[in-house]
Short mmCIF file of C-alpha atoms and ligand atoms in Angstrom, two decimals:
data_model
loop_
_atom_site.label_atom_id
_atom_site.label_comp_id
_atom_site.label_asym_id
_atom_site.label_seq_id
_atom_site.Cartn_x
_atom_site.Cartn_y
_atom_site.Cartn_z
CA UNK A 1 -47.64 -77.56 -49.19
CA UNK A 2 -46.81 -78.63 -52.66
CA UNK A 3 -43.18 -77.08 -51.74
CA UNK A 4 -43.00 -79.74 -48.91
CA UNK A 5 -43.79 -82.59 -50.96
CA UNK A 6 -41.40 -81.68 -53.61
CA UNK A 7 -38.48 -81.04 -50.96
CA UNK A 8 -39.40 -84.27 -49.70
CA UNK A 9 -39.15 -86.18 -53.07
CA UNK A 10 -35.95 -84.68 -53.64
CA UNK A 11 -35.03 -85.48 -50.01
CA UNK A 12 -35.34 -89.58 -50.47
CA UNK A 13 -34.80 -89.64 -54.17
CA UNK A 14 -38.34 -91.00 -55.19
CA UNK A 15 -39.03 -91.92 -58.36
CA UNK A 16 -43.08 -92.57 -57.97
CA UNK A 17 -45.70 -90.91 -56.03
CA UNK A 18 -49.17 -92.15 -55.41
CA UNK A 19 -52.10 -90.72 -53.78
CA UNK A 20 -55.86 -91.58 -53.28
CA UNK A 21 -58.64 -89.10 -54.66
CA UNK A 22 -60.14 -86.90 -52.22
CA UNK A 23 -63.17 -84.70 -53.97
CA UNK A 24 -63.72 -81.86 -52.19
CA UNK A 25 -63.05 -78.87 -54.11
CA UNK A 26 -59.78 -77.33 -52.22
CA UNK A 27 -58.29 -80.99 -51.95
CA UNK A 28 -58.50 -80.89 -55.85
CA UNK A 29 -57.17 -77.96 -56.63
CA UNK A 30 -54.41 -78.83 -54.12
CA UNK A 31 -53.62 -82.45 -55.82
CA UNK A 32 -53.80 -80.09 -59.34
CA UNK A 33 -50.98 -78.07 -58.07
CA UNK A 34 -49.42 -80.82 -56.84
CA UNK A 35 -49.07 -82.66 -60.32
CA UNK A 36 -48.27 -79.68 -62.29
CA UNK A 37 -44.95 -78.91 -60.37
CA UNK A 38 -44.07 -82.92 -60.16
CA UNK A 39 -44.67 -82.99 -63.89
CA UNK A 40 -41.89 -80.59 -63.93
CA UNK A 41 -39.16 -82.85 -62.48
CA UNK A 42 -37.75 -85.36 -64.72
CA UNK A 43 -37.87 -89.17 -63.80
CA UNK A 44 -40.93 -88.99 -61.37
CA UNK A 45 -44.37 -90.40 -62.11
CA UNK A 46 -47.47 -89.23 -60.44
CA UNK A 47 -51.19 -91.37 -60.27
CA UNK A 48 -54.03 -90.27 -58.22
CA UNK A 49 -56.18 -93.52 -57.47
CA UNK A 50 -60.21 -94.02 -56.89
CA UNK A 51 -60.14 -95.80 -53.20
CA UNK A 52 -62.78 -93.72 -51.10
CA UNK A 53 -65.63 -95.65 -52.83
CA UNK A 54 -66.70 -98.70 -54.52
CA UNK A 55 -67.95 -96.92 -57.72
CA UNK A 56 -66.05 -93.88 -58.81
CA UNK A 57 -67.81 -90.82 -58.90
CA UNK A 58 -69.45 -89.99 -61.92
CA UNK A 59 -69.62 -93.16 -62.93
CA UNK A 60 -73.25 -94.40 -62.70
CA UNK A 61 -75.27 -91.60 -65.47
CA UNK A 62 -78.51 -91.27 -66.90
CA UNK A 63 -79.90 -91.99 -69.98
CA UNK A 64 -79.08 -88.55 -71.19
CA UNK A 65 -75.65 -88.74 -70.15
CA UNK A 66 -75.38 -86.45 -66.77
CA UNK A 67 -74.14 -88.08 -63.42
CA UNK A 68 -77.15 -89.75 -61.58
CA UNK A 69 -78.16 -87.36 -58.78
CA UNK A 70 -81.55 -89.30 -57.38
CA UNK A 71 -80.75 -91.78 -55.12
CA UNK A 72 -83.25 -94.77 -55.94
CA UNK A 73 -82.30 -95.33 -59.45
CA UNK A 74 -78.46 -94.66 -58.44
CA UNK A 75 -79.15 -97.31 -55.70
CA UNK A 76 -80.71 -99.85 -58.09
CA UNK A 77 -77.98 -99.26 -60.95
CA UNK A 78 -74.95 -99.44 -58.20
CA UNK A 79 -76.45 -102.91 -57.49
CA UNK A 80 -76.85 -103.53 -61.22
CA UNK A 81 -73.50 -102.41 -61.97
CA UNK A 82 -71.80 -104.34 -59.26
CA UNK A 83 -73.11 -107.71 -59.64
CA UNK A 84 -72.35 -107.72 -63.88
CA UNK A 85 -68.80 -106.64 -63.01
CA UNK A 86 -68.44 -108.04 -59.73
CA UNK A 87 -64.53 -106.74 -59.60
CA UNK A 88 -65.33 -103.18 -58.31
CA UNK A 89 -65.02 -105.08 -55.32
CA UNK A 90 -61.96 -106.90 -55.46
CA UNK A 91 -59.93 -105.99 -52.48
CA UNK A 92 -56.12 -105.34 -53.22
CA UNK A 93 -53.57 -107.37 -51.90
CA UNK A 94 -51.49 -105.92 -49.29
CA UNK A 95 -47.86 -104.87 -50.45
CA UNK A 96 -44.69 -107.25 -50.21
CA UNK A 97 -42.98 -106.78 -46.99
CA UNK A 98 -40.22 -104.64 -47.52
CA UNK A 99 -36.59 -105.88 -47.41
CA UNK A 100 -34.66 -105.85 -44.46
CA UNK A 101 -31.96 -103.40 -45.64
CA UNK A 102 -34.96 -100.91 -45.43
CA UNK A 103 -35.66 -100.08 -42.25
CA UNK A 104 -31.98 -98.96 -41.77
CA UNK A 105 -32.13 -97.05 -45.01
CA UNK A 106 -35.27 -95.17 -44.04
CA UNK A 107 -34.59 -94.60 -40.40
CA UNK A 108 -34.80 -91.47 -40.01
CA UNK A 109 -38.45 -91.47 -41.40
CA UNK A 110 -39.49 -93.84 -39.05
CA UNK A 111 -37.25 -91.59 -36.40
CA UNK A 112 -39.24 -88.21 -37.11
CA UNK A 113 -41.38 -86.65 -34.23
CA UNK A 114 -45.40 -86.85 -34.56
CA UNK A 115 -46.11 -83.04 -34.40
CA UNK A 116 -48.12 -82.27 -31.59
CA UNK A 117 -51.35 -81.55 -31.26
CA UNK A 118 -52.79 -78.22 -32.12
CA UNK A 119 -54.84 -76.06 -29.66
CA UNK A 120 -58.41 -77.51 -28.93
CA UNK A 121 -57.99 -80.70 -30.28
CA UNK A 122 -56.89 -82.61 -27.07
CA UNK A 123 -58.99 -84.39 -25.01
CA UNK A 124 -60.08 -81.90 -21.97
CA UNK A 125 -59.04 -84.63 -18.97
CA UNK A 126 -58.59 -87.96 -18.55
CA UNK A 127 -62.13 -88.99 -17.62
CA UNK A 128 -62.91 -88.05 -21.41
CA UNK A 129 -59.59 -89.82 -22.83
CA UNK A 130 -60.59 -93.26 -21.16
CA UNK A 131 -64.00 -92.73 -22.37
CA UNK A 132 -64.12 -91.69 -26.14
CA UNK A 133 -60.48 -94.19 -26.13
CA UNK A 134 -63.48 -97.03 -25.24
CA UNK A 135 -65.60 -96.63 -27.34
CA UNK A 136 -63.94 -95.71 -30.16
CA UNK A 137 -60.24 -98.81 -29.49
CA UNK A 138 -57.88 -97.51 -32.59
CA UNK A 139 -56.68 -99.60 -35.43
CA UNK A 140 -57.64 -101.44 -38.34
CA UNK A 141 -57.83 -105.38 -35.99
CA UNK A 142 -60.61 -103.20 -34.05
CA UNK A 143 -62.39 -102.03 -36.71
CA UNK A 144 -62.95 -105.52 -38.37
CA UNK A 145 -63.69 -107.38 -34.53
CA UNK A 146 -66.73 -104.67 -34.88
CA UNK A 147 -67.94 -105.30 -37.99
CA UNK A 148 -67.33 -109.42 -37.59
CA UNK A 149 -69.56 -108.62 -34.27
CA UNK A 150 -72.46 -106.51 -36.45
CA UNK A 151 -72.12 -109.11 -38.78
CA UNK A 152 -72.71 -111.82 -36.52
CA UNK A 153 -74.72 -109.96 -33.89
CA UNK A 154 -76.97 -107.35 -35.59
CA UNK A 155 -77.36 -107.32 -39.29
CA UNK A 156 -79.82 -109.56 -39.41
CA UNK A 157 -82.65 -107.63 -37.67
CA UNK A 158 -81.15 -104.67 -39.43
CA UNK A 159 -83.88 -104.01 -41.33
CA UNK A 160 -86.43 -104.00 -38.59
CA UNK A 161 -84.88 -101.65 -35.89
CA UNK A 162 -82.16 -99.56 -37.78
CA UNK A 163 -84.26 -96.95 -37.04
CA UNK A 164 -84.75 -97.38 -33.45
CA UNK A 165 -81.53 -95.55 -31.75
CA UNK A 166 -82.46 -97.15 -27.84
CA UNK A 167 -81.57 -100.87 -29.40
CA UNK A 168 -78.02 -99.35 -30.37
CA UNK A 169 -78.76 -101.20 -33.80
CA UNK A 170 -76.05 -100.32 -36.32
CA UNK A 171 -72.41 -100.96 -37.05
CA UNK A 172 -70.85 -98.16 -35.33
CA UNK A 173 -68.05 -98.28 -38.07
CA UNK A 174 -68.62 -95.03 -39.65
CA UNK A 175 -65.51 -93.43 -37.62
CA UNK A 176 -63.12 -96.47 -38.96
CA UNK A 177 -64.51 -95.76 -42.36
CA UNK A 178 -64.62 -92.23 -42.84
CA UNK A 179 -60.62 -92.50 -41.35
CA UNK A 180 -59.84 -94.89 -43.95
CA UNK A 181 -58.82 -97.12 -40.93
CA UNK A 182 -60.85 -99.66 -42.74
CA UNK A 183 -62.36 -99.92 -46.69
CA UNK A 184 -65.44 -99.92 -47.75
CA UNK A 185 -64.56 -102.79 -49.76
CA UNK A 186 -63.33 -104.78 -46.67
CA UNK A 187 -66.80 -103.97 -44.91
CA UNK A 188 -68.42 -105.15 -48.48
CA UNK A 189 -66.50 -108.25 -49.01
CA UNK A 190 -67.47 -109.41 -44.91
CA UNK A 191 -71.05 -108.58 -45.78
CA UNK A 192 -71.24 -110.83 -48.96
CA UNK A 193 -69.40 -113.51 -47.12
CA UNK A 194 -71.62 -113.15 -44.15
CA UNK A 195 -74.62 -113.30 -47.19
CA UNK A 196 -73.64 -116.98 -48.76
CA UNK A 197 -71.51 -115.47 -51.21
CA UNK A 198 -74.49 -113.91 -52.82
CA UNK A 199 -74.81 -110.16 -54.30
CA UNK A 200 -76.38 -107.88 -52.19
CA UNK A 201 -80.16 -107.72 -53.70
CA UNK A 202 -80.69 -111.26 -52.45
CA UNK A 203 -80.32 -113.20 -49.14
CA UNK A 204 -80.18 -111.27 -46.01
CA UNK A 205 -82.35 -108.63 -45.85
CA UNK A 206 -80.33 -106.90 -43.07
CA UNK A 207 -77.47 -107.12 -45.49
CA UNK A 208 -79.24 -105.53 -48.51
CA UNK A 209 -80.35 -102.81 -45.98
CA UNK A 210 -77.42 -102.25 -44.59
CA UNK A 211 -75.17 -102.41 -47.84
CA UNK A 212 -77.85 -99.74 -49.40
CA UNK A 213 -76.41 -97.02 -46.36
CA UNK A 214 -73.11 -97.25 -47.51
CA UNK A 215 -74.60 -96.85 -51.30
CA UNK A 216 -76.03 -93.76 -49.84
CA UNK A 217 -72.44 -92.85 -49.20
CA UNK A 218 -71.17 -93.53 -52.57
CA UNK A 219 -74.01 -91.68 -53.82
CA UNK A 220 -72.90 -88.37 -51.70
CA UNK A 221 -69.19 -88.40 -53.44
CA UNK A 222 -70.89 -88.88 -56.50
CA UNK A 223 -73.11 -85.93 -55.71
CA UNK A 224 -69.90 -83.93 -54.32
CA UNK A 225 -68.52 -84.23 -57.42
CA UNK A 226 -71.52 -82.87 -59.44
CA UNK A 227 -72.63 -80.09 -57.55
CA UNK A 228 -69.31 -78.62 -56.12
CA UNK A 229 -70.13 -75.82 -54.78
CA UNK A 230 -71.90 -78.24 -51.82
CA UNK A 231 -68.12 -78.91 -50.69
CA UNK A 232 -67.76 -74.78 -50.39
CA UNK A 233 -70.36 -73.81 -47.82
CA UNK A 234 -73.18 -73.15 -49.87
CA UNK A 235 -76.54 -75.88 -49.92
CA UNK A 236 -76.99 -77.97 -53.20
CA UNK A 237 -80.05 -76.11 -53.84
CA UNK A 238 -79.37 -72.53 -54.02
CA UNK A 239 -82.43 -71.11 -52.91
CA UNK A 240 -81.75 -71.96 -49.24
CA UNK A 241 -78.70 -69.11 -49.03
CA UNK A 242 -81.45 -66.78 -49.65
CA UNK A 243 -83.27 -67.62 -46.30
CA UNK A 244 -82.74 -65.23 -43.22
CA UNK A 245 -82.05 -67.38 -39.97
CA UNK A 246 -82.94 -66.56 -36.60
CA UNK A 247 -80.42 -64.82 -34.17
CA UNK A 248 -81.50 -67.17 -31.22
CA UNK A 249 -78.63 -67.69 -29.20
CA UNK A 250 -80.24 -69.03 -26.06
CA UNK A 251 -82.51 -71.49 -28.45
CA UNK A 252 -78.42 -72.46 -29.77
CA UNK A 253 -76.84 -73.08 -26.59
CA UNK A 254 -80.08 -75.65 -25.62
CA UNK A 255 -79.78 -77.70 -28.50
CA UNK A 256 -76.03 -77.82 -28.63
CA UNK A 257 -76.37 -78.51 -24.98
CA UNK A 258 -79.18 -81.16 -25.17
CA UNK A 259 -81.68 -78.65 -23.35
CA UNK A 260 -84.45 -78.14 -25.62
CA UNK A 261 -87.13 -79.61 -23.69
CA UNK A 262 -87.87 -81.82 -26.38
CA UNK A 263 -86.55 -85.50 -24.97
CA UNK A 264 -85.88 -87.19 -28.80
CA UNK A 265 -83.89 -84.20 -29.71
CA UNK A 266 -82.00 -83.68 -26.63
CA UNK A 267 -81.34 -87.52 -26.47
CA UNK A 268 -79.88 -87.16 -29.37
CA UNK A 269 -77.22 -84.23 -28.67
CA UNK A 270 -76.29 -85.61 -25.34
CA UNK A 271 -75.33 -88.71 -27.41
CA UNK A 272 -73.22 -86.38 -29.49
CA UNK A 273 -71.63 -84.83 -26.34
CA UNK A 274 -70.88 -87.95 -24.49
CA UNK A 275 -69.68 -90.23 -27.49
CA UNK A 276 -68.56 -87.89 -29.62
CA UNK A 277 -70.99 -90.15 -31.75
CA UNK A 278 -75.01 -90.16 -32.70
CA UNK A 279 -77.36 -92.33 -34.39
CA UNK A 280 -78.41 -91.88 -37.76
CA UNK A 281 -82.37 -90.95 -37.01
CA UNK A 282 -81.28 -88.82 -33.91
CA UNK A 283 -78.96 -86.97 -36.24
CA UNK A 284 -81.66 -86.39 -38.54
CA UNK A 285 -83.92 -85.25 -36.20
CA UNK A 286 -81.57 -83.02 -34.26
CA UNK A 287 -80.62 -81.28 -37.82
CA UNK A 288 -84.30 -80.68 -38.79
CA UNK A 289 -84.88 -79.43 -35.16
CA UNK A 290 -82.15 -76.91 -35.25
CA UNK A 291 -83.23 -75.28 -38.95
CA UNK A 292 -87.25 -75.88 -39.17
CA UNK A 293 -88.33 -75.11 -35.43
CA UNK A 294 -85.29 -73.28 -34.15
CA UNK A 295 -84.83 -71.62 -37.61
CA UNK A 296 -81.00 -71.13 -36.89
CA UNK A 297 -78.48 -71.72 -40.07
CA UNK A 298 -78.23 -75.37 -40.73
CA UNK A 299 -74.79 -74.19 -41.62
CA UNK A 300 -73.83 -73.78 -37.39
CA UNK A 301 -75.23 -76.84 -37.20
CA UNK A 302 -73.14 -78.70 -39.27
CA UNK A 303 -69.98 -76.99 -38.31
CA UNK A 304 -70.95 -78.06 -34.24
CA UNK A 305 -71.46 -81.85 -35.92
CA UNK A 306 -68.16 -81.66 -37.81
CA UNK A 307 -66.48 -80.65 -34.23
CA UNK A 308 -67.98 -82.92 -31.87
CA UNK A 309 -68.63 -85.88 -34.48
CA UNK A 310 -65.79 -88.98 -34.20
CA UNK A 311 -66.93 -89.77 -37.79
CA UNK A 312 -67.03 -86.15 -39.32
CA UNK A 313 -67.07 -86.72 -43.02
CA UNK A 314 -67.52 -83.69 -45.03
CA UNK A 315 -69.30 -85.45 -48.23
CA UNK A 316 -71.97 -87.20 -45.61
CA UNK A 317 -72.18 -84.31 -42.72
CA UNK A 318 -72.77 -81.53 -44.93
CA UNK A 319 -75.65 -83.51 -46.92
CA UNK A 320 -76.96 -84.82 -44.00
CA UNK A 321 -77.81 -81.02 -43.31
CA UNK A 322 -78.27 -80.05 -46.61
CA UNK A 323 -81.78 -78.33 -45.96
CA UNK A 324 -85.01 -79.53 -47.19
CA UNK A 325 -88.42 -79.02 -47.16
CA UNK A 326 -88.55 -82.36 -44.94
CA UNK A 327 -89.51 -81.51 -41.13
CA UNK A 328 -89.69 -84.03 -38.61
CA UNK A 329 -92.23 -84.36 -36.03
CA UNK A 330 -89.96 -85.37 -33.13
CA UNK A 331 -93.01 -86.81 -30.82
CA UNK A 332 -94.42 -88.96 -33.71
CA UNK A 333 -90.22 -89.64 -34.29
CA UNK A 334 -89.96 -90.66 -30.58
CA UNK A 335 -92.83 -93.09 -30.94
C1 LIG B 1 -77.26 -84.43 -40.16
C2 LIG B 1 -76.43 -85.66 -40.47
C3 LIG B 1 -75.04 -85.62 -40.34
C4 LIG B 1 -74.26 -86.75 -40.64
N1 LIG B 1 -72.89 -86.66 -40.51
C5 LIG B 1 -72.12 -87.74 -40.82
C6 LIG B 1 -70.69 -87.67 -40.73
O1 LIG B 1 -70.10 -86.62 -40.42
N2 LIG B 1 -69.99 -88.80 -40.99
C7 LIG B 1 -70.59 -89.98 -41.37
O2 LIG B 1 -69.89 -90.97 -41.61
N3 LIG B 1 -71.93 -90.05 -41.50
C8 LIG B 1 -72.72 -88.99 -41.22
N4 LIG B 1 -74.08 -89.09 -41.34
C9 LIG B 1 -74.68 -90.34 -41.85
C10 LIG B 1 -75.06 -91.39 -40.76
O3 LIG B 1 -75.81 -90.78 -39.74
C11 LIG B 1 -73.84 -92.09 -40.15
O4 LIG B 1 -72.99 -92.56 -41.18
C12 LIG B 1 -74.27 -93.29 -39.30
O5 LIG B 1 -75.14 -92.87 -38.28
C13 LIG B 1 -73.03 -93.93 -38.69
O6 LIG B 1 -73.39 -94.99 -37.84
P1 LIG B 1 -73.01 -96.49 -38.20
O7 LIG B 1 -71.59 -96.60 -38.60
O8 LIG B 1 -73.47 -97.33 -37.06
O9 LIG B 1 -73.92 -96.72 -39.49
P2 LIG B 1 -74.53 -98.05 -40.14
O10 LIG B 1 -76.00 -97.91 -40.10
O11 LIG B 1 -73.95 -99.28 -39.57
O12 LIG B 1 -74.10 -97.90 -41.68
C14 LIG B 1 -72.87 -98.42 -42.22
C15 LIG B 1 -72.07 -97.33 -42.89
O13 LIG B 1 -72.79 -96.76 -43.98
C16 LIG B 1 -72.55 -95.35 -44.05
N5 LIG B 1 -73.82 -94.64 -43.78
C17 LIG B 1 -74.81 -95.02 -42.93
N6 LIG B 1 -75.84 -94.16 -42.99
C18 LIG B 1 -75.50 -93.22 -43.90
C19 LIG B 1 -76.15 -92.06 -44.40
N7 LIG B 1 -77.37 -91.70 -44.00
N8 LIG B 1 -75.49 -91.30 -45.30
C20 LIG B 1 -74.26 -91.66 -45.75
N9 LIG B 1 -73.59 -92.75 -45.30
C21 LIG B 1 -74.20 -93.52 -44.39
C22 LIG B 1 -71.52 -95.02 -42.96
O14 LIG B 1 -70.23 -95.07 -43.52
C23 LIG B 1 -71.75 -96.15 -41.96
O15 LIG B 1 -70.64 -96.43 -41.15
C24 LIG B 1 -74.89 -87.95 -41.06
C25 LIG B 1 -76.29 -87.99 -41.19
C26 LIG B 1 -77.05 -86.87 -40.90
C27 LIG B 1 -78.55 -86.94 -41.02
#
């Protein structure tokens, strides 16, 4: 890959090539090799930028020094952090319009042919194109008519009913975020408007609650980054890859299919399977189904989310799985 990128920097004489972070430990090494053999050519520059998140990484430590890996106090300094320096949220302006020489200059970019899709990954008929096409409209103007509508619509009982997956009570913009289709920043900089102008541990309650989940998701990266092995198959806490999983391959096929028995759980996969989408409790539910009564690899699990999810993000699917000692009741959840 790093062979294409340098033919293609030769190809249309550029002189500076920027990228966004991504932390996973592959995509690193990848952007590594990437540098070293740019460094090599005279006359081009290379900068890697921090856009996924608000807070880079590794930023918010402890006393002693060592990135923060427990949620509340990372919560409570992210909040602390962004309100004394209230520019980690500065949105960038977009770039000046190019001039009008360029678009016959770079034709033949704008000419090449989108590569098709690989096996598998097309939609199996048109039934299930219409469908997952409504409720998931493309683009970046879609993405911020949904979270103008949460805004106005939902975030205020937020707090109440996030939990309570019938009432359809959330944002539905993780698969615009996790595509970069829109910023985090963007959905921040709504929410505060949407608040009075004020920081997010005052005002709205439905806003602080609802600003703290995508905290939770700048806390995963910053996790990702400290324990990397989490981005290479293996559970944060090492002890798990020592436990021997069931073989239960009909007890498999009824949860992928939504055919446990068990309505809350197979609520929640048939969600999965129809919108290629599921709500945050029913994912948690599902998960802790699969590994504590099923006792099949949370690992299977996560792969059939990461297939069948719209809004597959590796930093927030594979700790969503990552096993704990946590089991959920899924009557009591259903109640
Ligand atoms: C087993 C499991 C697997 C998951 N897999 C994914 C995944 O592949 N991709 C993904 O984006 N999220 C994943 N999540 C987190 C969460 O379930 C979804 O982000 C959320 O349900 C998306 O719905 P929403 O956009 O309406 O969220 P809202 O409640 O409106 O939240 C706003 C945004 O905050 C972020 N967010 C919300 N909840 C969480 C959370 N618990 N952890 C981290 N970020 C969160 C998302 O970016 C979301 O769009 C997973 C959770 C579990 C338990």
């Amino acid at each position: 890959k790093s062979d294409k990128v340098l033919q293609f920097i030769k190809d249309n004489d550029i002189s500076h090539v920027f990228g966004n972070f991504e932390y996973e430990v592959d995509e690193i090494r990848r952007d590594i090799k990437v540098a070293h053999r740019i460094q090599d050519e005279k006359d081009v520059s290379f900068e890697l930028l921090h856009d996924q998140t608000v807070l880079e990484p590794g930023l918010l430590r402890t006393g002693a020094g060592t990135p923060m890996k427990v949620f509340t106090p990372y919560h409570k300094a992210w909040l602390v952090e962004t309100k004394k320096n209230p520019e980690h949220l500065d949105l960038v302006a977009p770039p000046e319009p190019n001039d009008k020489s360029s678009a016959e200059k770079l034709k033949k970019l704008f000419d090449s042919k989108l590569p098709s899709l690989p096996e598998n990954k097309d939609f199996i008929n048109d039934e299930e194109r219409k469908r997952i096409r409504g409720l998931w409209p493309a683009g970046h103007s879609a993405g911020m008519d949904r979270l103008e509508h949460f805004l106005n619509e939902k975030v205020s009982s937020y707090a109440t009913h996030r939990s309570e997956p019938a009432r359809d009570p959330s944002s539905r913009l993780s698969a615009y975020i996790s595509a970069g289709v829109i910023s985090v920043r963007e959905a921040l900089a709504a929410a505060k408007k949407h608040n009075k102008n004020k920081h997010f541990d005052t005002g709205d309650s439905g806003i602080a609650s609802w600003v703290r989940e995508i905290v939770f998701r700048e806390f995963y990266r910053q996790i990702l980054v400290a324990i990397p092995h989490n981005a290479m198959n293996l559970p944060q806490n090492l002890k798990f890859d020592n436990v021997h999983w069931e073989e239960d391959e009909e007890g498999w096929e009824k949860w992928c299919q939504g055919k446990t028995g068990v309505p809350w759980v197979d609520a929640g996969m048939r969600q999965l399977n129809t919108e290629a989408y599921m709500h945050n409790r029913l994912r948690m539910n599902t998960a802790s189904y699969l590994t504590a009564n099923l006792l099949i690899d949370y690992r299977r699990g996560e792969r059939y989310f990461a297939t069948h999810l719209i809004d597959w993000d590796l930093s927030n699917n594979t700790q969503g799985w990552e096993p704990s000692y946590t089991v959920f009741n899924p009557i009591a959840q259903a109640e």
